[in-house]
PDB file of C-alpha atoms and ligand atoms in Angstrom:
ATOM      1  CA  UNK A   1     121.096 112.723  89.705  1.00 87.00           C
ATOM      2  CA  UNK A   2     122.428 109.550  91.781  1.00 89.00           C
ATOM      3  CA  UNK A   3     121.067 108.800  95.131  1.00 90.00           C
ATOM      4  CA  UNK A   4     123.640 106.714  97.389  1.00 91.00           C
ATOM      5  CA  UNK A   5     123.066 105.377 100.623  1.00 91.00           C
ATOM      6  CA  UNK A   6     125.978 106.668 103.067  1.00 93.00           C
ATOM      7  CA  UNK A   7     126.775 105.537 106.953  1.00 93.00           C
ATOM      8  CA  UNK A   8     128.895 107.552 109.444  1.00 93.00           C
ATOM      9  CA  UNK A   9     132.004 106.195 110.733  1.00 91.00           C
ATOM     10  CA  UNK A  10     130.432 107.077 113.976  1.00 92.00           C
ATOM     11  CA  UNK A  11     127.464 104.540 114.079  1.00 90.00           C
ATOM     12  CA  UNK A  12     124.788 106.920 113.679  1.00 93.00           C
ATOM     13  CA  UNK A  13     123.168 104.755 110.590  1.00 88.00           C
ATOM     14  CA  UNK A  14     122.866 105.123 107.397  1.00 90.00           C
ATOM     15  CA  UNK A  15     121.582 108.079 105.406  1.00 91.00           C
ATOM     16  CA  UNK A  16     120.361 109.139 101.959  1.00 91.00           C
ATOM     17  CA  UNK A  17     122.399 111.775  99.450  1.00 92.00           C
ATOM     18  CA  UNK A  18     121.716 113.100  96.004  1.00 92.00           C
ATOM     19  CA  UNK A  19     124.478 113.887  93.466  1.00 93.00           C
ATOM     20  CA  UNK A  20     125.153 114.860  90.277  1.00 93.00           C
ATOM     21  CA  UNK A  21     126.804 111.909  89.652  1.00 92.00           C
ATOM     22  CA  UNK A  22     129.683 109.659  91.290  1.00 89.00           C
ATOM     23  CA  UNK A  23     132.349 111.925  90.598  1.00 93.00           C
ATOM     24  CA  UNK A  24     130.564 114.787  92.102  1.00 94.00           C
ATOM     25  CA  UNK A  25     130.077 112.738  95.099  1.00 94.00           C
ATOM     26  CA  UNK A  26     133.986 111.906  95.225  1.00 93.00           C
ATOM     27  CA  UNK A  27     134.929 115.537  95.069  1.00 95.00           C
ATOM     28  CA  UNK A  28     132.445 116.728  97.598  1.00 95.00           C
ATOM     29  CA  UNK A  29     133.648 113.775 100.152  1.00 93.00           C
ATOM     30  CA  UNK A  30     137.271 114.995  99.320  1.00 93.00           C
ATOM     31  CA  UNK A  31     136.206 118.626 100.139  1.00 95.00           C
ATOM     32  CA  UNK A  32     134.077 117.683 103.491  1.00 94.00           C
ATOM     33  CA  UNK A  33     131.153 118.715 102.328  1.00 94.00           C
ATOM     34  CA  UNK A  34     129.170 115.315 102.734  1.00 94.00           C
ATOM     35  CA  UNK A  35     128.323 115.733 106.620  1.00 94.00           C
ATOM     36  CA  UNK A  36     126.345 112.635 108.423  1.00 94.00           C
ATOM     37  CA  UNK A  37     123.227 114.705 109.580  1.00 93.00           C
ATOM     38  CA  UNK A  38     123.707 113.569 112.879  1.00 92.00           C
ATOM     39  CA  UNK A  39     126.861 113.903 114.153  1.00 95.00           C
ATOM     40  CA  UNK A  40     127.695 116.718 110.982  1.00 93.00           C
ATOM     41  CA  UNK A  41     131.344 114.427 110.638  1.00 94.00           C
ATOM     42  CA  UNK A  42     132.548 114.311 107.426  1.00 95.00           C
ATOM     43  CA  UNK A  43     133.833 110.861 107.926  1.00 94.00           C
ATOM     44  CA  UNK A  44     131.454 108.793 105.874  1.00 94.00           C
ATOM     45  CA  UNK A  45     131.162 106.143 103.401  1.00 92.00           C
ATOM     46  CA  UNK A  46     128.990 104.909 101.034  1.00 91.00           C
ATOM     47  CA  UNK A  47     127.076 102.230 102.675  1.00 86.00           C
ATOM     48  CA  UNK A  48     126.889  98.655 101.558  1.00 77.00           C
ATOM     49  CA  UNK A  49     124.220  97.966  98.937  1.00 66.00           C
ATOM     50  CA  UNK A  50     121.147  96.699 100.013  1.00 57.00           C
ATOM     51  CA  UNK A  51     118.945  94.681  97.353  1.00 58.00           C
ATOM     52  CA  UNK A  52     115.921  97.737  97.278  1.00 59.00           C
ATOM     53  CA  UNK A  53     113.108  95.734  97.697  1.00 58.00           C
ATOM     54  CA  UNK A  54     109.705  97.337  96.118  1.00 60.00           C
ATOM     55  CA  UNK A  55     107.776  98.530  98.898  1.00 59.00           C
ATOM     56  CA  UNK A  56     104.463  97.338  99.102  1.00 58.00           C
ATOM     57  CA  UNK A  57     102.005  99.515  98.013  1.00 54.00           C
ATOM     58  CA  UNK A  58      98.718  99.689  96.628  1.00 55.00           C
ATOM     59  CA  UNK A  59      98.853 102.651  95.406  1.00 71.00           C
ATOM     60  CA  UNK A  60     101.672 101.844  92.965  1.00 79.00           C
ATOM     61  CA  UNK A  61     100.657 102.045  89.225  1.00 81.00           C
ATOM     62  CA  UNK A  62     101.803  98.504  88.843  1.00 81.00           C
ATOM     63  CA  UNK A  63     100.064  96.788  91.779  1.00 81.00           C
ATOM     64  CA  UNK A  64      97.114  98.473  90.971  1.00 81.00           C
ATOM     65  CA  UNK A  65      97.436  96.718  87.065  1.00 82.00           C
ATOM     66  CA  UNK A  66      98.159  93.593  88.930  1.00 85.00           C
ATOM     67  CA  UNK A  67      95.230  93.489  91.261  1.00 84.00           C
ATOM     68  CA  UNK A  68      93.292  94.416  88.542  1.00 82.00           C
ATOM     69  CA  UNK A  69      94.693  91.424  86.399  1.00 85.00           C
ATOM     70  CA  UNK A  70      94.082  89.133  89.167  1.00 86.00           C
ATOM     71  CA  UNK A  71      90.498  90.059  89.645  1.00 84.00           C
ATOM     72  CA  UNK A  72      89.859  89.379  85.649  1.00 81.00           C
ATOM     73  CA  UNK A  73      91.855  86.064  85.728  1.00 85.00           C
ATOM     74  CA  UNK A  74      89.733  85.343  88.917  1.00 86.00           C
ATOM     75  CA  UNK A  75      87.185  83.066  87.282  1.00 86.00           C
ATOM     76  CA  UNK A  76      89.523  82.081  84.236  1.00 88.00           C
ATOM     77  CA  UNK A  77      90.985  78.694  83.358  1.00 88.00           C
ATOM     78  CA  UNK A  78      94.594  78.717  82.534  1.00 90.00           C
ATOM     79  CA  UNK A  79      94.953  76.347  79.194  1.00 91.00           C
ATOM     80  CA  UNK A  80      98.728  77.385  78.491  1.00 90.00           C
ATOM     81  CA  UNK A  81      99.902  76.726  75.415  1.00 90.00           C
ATOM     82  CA  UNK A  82      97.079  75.494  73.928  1.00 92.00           C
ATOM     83  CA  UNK A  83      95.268  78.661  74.353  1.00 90.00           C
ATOM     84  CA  UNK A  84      94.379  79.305  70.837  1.00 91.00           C
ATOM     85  CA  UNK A  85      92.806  76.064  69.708  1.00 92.00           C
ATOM     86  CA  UNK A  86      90.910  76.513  72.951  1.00 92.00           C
ATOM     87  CA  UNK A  87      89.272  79.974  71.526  1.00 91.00           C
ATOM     88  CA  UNK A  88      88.765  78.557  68.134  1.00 92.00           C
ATOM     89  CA  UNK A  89      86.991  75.445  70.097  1.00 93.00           C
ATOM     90  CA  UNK A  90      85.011  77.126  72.177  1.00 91.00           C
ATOM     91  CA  UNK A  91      84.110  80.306  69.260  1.00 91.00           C
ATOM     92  CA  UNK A  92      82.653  76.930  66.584  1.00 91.00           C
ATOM     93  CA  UNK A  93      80.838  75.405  69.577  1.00 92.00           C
ATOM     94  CA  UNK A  94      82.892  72.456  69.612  1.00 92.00           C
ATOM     95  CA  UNK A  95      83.336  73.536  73.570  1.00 90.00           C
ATOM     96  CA  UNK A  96      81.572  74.839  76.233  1.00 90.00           C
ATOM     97  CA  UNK A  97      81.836  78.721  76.317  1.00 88.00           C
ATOM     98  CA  UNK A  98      84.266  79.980  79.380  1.00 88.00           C
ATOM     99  CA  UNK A  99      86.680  82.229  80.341  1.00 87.00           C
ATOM    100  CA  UNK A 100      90.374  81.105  79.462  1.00 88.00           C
ATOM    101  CA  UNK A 101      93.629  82.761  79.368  1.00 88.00           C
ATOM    102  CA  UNK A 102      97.147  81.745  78.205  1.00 89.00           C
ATOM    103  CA  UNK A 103      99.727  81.466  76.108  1.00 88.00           C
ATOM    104  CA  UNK A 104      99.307  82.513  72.331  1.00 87.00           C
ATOM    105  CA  UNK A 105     102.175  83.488  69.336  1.00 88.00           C
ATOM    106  CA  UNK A 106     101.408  87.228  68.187  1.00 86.00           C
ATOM    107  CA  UNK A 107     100.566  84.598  65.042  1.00 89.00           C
ATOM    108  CA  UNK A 108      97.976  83.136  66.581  1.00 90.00           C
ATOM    109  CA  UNK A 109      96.345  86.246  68.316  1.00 89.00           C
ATOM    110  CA  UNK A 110      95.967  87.721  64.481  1.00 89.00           C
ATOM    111  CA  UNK A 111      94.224  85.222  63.298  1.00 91.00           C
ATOM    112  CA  UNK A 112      92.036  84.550  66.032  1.00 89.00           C
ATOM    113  CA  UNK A 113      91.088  88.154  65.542  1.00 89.00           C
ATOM    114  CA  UNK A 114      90.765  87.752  62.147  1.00 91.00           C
ATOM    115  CA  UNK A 115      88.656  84.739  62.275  1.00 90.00           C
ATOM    116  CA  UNK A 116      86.443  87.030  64.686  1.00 90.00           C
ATOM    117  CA  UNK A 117      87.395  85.360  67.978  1.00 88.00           C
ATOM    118  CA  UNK A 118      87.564  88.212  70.220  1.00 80.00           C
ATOM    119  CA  UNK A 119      90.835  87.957  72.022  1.00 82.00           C
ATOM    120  CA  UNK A 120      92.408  90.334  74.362  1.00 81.00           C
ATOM    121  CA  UNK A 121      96.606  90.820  75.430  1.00 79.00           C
ATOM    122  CA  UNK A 122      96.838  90.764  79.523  1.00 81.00           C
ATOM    123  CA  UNK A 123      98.525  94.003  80.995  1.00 75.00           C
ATOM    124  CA  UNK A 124     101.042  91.458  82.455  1.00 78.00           C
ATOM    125  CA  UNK A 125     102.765  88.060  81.827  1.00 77.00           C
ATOM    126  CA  UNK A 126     100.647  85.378  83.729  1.00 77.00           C
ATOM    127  CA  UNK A 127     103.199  83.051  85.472  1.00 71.00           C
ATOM    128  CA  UNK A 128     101.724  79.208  84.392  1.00 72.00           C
ATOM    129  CA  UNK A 129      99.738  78.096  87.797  1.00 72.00           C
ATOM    130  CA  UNK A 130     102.624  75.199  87.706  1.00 71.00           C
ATOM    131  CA  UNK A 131     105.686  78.129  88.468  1.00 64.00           C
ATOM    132  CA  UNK A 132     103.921  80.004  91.168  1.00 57.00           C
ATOM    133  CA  UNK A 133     104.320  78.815  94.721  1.00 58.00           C
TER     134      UNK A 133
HETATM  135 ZN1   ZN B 201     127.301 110.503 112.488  1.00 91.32          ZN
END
């Protein structure tokens, strides 16, 4: 199924339509049978594209993982790249224990798990503070 957005030749907006796919929405334009649902003419067009912008929801299976992210990374320092000598630092004592997230090869999350370092991925890539507005 393909949704497109169409508009009526008459002003009366724009409006929603399923088809089976692009051809099936060619043939049923050809044959009239895509009506505006306001004025019923048959003289539409497929609407120009707008960018769909994700609508802001908290109910959303994804905003709810990123609200969720944000609230662990609340009281966490970013270190970046130098993530895992940070872990190893702070698992031999060398450091002050804390709570740190960043960047780290899959290399380097092995053998920080080997080593016994408990390390854990993030549900989502963590923009360094530097990039985010
Ligand atoms: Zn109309």
């Amino acid at each position: 199924m393909i949704v497109f957005d169409l508009q009526c030749r008459y002003g009366c907006g724009t409006f929603e339509a399923w088809f089976r796919s692009s051809t099936d929405y060619e043939s049923q334009r050809e044959a009239a049978l895509v009506q505006c649902p306001f004025c019923q003419t048959a003289d539409v067009a497929k609407a120009p594209m707008a960018p769909r912008v994700p609508k802001k929801s908290s109910g959303s299976p994804l905003a709810r993982l990123a609200a969720l992210q944000s609230e662990m990374l609340k009281d966490s320092r970013w270190v970046g790249d130098r993530f895992a000598e940070t872990a190893r630092a702070m698992h031999s004592g060398e450091m002050e224990r804390e709570l740190v997230h960043g960047n780290a090869t899959i290399e380097q999350a092995k053998s920080l798990a080997d080593d016994g370092i408990p390390v854990a991925p993030l549900p989502l890539p963590v923009p360094p503070p530097s990039q985010v507005n």
